[in-house]
Tab-separated table of C-alpha atoms in Angstrom:
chain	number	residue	atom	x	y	z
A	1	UNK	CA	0.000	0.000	0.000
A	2	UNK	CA	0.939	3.475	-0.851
A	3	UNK	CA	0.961	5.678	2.343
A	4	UNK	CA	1.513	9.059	2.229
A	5	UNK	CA	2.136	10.946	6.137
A	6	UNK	CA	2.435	14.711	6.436
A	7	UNK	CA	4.733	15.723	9.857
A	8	UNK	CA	6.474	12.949	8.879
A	9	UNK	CA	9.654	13.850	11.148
A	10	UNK	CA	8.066	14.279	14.112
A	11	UNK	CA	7.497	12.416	17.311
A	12	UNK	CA	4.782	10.184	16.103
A	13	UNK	CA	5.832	10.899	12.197
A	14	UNK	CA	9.354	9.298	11.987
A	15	UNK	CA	8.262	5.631	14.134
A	16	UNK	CA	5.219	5.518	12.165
A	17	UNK	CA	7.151	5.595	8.838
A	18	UNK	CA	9.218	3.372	10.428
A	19	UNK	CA	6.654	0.974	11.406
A	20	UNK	CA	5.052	1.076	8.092
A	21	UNK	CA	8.016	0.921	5.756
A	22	UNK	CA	9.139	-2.565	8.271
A	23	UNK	CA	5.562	-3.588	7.036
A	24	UNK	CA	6.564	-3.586	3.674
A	25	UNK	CA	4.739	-0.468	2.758
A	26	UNK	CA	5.440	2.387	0.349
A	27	UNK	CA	5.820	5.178	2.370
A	28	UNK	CA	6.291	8.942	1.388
A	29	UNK	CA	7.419	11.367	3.873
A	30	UNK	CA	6.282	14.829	3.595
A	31	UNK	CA	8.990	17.282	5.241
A	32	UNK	CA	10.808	20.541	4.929
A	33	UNK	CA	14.493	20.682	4.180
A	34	UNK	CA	16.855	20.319	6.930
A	35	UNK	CA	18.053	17.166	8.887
A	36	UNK	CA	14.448	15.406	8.675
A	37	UNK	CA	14.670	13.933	4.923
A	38	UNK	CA	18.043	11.980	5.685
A	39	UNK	CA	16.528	10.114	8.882
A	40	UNK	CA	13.192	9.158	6.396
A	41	UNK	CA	15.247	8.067	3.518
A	42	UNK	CA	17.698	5.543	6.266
A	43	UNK	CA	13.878	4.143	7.330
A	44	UNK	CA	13.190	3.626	3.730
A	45	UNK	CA	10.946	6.256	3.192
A	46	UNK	CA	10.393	8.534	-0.122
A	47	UNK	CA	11.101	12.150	0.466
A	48	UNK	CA	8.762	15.032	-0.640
A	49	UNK	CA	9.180	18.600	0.196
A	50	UNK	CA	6.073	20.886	0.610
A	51	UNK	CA	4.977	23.376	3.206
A	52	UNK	CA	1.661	22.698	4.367
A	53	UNK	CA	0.423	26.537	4.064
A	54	UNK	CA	1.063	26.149	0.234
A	55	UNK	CA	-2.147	24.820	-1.599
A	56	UNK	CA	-0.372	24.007	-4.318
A	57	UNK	CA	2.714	22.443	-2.809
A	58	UNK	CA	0.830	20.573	-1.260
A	59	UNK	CA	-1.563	18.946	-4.365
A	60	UNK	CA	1.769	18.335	-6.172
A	61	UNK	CA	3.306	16.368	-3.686
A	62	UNK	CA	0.133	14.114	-3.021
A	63	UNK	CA	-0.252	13.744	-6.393
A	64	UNK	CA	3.402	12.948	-7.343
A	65	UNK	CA	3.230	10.303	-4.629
A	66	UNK	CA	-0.336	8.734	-5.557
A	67	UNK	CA	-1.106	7.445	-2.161
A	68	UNK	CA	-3.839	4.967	-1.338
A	69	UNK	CA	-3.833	6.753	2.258
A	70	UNK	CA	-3.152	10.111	3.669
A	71	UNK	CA	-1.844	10.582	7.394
A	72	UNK	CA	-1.724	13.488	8.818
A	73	UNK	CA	0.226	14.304	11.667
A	74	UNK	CA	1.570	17.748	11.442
A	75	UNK	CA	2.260	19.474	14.601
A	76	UNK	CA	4.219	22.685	16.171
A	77	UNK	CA	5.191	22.246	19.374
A	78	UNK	CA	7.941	24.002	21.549
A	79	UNK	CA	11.041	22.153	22.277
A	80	UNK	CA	10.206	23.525	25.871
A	81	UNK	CA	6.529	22.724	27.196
A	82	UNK	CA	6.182	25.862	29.155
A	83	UNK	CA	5.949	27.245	25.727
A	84	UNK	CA	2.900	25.111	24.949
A	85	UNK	CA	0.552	28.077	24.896
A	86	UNK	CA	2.979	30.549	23.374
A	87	UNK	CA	3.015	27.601	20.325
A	88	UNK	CA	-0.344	27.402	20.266
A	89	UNK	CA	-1.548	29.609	17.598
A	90	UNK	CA	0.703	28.017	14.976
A	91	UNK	CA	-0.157	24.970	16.081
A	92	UNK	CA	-4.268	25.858	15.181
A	93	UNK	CA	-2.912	27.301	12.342
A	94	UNK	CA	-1.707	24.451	10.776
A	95	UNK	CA	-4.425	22.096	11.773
A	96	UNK	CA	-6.986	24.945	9.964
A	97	UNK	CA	-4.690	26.065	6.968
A	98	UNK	CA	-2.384	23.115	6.459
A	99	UNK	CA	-4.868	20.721	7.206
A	100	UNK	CA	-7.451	21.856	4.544
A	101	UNK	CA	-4.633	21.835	2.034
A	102	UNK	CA	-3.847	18.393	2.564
A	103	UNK	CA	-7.969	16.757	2.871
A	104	UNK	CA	-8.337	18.808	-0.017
A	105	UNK	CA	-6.011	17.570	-2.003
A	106	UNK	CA	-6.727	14.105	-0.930
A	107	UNK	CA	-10.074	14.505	-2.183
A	108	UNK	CA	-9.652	15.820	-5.597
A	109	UNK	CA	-6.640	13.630	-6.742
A	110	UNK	CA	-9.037	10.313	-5.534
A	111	UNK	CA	-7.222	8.917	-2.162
A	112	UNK	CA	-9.049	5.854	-0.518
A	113	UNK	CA	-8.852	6.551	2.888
A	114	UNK	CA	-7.554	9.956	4.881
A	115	UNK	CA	-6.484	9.541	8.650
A	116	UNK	CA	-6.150	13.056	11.291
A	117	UNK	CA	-4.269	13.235	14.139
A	118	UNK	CA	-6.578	15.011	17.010
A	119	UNK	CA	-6.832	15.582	20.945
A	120	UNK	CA	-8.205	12.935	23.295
A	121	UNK	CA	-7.842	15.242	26.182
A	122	UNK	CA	-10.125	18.155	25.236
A	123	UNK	CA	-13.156	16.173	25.429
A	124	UNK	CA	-16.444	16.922	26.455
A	125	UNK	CA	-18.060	14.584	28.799
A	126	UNK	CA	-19.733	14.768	32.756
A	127	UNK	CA	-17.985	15.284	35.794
A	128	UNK	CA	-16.795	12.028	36.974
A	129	UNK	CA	-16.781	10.557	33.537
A	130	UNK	CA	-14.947	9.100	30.626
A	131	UNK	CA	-15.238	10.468	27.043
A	132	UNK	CA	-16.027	8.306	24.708
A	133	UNK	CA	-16.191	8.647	20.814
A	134	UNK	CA	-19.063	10.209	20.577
A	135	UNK	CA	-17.848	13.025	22.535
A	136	UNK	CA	-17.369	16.340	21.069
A	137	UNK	CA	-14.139	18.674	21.482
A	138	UNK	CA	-14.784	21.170	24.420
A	139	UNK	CA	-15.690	24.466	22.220
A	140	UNK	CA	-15.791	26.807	25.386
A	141	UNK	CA	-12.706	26.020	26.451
A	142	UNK	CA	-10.503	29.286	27.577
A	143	UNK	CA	-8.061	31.183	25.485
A	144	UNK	CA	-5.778	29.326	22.863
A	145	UNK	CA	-7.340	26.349	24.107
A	146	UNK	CA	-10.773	27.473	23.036
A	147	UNK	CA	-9.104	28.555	19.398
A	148	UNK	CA	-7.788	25.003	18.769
A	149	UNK	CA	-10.572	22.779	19.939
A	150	UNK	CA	-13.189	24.626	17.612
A	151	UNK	CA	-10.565	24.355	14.844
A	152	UNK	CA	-10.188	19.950	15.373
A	153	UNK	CA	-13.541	19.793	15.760
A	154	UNK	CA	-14.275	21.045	12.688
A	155	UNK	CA	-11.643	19.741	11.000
A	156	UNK	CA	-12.621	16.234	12.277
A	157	UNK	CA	-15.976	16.629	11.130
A	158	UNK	CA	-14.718	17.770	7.581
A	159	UNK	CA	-12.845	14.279	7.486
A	160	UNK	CA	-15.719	12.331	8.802
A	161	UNK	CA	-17.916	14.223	5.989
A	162	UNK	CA	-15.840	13.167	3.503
A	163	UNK	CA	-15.973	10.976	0.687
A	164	UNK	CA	-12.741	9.370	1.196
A	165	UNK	CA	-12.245	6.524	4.259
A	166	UNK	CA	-11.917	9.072	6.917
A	167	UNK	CA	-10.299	8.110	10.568
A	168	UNK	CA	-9.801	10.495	13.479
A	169	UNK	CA	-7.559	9.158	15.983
A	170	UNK	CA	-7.577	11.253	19.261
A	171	UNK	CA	-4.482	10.531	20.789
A	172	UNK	CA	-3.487	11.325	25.009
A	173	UNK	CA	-0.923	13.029	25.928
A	174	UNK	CA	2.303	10.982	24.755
A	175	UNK	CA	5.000	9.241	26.478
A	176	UNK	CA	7.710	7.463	25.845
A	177	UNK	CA	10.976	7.743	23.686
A	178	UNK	CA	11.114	11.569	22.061
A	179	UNK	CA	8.349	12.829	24.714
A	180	UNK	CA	8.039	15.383	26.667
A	181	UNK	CA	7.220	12.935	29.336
A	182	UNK	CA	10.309	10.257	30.083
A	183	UNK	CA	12.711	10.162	32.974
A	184	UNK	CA	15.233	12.473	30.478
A	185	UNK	CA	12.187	14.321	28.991
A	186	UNK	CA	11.763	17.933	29.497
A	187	UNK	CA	8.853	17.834	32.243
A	188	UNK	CA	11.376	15.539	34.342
A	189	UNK	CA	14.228	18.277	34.056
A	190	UNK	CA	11.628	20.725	35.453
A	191	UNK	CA	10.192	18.966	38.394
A	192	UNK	CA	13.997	18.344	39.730
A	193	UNK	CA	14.171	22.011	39.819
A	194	UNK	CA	11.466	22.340	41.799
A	195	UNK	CA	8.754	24.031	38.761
A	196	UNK	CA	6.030	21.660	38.865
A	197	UNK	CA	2.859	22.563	39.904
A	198	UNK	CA	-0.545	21.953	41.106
A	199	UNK	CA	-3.370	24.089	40.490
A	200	UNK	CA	-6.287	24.430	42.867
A	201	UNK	CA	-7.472	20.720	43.471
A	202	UNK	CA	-5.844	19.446	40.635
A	203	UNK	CA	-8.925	17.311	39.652
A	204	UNK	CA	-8.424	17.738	35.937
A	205	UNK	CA	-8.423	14.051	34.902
A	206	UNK	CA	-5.465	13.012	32.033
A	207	UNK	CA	-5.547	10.439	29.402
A	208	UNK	CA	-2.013	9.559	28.421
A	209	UNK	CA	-0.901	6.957	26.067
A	210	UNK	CA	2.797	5.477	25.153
A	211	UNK	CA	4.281	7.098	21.998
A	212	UNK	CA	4.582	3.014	20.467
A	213	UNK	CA	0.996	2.036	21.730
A	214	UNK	CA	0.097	4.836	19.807
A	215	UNK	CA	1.977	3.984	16.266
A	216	UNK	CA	0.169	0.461	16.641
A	217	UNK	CA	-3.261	1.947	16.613
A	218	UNK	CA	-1.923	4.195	13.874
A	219	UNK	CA	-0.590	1.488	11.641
A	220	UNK	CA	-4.178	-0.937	12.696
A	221	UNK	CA	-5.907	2.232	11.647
A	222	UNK	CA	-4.936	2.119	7.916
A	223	UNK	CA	-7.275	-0.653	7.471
A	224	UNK	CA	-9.504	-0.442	10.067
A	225	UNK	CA	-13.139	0.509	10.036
A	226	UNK	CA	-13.288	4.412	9.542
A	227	UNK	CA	-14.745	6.800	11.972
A	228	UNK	CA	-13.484	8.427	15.351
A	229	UNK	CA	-10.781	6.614	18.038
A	230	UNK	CA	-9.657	7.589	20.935
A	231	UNK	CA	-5.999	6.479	21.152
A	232	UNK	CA	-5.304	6.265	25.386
A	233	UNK	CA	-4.338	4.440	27.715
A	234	UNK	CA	-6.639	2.924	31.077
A	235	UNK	CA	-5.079	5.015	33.306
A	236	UNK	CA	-7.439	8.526	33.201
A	237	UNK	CA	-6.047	10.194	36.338
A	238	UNK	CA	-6.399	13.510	38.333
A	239	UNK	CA	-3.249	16.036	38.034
A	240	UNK	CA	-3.207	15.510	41.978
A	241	UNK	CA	-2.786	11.971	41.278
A	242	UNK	CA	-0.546	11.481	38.728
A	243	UNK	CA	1.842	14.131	38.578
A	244	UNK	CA	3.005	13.325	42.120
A	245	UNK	CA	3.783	9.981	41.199
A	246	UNK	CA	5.739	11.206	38.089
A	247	UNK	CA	8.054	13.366	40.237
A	248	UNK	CA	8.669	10.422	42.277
A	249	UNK	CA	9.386	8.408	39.330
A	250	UNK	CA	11.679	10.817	37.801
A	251	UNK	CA	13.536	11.203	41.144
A	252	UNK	CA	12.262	14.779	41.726
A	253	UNK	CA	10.935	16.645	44.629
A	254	UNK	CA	6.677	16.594	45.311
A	255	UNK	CA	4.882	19.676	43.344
A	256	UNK	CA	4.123	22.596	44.582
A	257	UNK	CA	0.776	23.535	45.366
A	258	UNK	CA	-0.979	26.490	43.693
A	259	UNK	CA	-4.156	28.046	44.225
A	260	UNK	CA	-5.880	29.060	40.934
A	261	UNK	CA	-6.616	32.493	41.401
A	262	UNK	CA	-2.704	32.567	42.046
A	263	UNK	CA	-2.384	30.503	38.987
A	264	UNK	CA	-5.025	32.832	36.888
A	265	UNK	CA	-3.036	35.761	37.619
A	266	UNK	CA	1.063	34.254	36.867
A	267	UNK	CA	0.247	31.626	34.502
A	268	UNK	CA	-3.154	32.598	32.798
A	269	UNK	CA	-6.279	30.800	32.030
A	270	UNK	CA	-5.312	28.027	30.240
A	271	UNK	CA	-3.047	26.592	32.822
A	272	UNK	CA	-6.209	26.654	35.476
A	273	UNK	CA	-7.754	25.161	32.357
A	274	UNK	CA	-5.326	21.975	32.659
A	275	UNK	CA	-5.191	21.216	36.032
A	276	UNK	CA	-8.880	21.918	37.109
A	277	UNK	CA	-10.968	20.947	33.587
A	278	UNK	CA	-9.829	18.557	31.719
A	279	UNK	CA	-11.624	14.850	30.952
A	280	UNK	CA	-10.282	11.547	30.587
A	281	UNK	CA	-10.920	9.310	27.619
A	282	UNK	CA	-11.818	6.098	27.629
A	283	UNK	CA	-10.619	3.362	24.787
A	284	UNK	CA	-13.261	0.468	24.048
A	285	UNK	CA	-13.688	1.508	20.691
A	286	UNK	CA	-9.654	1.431	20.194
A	287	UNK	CA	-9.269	-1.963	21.794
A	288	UNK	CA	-12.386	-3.726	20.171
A	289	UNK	CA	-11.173	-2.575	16.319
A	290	UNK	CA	-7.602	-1.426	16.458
A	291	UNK	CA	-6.411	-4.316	18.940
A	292	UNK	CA	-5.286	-1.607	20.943
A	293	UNK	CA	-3.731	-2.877	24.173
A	294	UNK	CA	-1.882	-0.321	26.391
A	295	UNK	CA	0.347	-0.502	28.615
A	296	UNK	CA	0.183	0.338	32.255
A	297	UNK	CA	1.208	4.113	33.186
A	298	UNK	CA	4.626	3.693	34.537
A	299	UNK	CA	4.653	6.044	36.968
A	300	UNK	CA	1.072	5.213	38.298
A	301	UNK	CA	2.006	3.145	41.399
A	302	UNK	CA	5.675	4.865	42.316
């Protein structure tokens, strides 16, 4: 099969053309010069240069690679996750602008089946609950927040709309090799100097998921039923719960605690947001039709 992944040098990008190409499949890479198309051509990976913002870039490079599947999993993140909100408006940028490009394209040059990477931890669902797929992206969500769960939810409704095989896979926060979150991962670094934090009860409730769990649901996706996943793991926990535990597991001192009008007023409204709002996921679509079988959370018992 002909698969075609835009982002294809990031964290999920590179081990899912990995993955792929070990599964003997043709694999394109879609990346912008630099260090990126030597580390896709060693996996064994075709190399095509476009920037997502340009339309037509972007149809010539789909087209020149005739794909039987599209993957995106474009992304701007900061190398530093205090940055995260900072990034943010690039980050919805892309999704809106570069994602169009590429559905678009997909759609008028006649590819099978088109797969999105979107949030499982924006989700709407009851206090005290899981979401599950039928769950829609939390619209009045504060700040940059707000801005990129009304962009993914439309775009994931434009690829469920579609013609084409469409797949949304809403992955948890990642962890693993190349995340943020490992014992030699940036969040580690800052709880052993003494920067992590919780906010007010810390009862927002996170879904992680392994970075490799979450290529394996990628790669099952490609010829899977189409519709909406949620990629996590089954251990949805409160920030009071599991960040605690990380810090032990990384070796670092306990978090601080931070009341969220103090929070409001030196981090803003989107931090609150994190640590006091968010939903956990839950995965029985994932395991029934992707085989999706996660591993524990490391860090859940240290």
């Amino acid at each position: 099969m002909k698969i075609f992944i835009a982002g294809a040098t990031g964290a999920v990008g590179l081990p899912l053309v990995r993955a792929l190409a070990t599964l003997g499949h043709q694999v394109t890479g879609m990346t912008r010069p630099g260090q990126g198309p030597d580390r896709l051509r060693e996996l064994g990976a075709k190399v095509s240069f476009a920037d997502a913002f340009d339309r037509e870039a972007v149809h010539r490079a789909i087209e020149a690679s005739a794909p039987d599947v599209v993957i995106d999993q474009l992304t701007w993140l900061p190398a530093n996750p205090a940055d995260i909100i900072k990034a943010m408006p690039n980050d919805t940028r892309l999704h809106r602008e570069g994602g169009a490009n590429l559905l678009d394209a997909a759609e008028n040059l006649g590819v099978r089946r088109y797969i999105m990477q979107s949030r499982g931890f924006y989700l709407e669902a009851p206090a005290g609950a899981l979401a599950d797929e039928t769950a829609r992206l939390r619209y009045d969500a504060p700040g940059e927040i707000g801005e990129s769960t009304r962009t993914i939810g439309a775009y994931e409704d434009r690829v469920l709309a579609s013609p084409l095989d469409g797949v949304v896979l809403r992955y948890g926060f990642f962890y693993g090799p190349g995340t943020w979150y490992r014992p030699d991962g940036a969040i580690a670094d800052q709880a052993r100097k003494g920067e992590s934090a919780i906010v007010g009860d810390g009862n927002g409730v996170w879904s992680f998921v392994h970075i490799d769990d979450a290529i394996a649901a990628t790669v099952a996706s490609v010829t899977a039923e189409p519709g909406t996943y949620n990629v996590v793991d089954d251990d949805p926990l409160p920030v009071a719960e599991w960040l605690p535990a990380f810090t032990r597991w990384v070796d670092a001192p306990e978090p601080q605690r931070v009341s969220a009008e103090d929070a409001l007023k030196t981090a803003g409204e989107e931090a609150v947001y994190y640590h006091t709002r968010l939903t956990g996921a839950s995965n029985g679509r994932a395991m029934a039709d992707l085989g999706f079988a996660p591993r524990p959370l490391p860090w859940k018992d240290a």
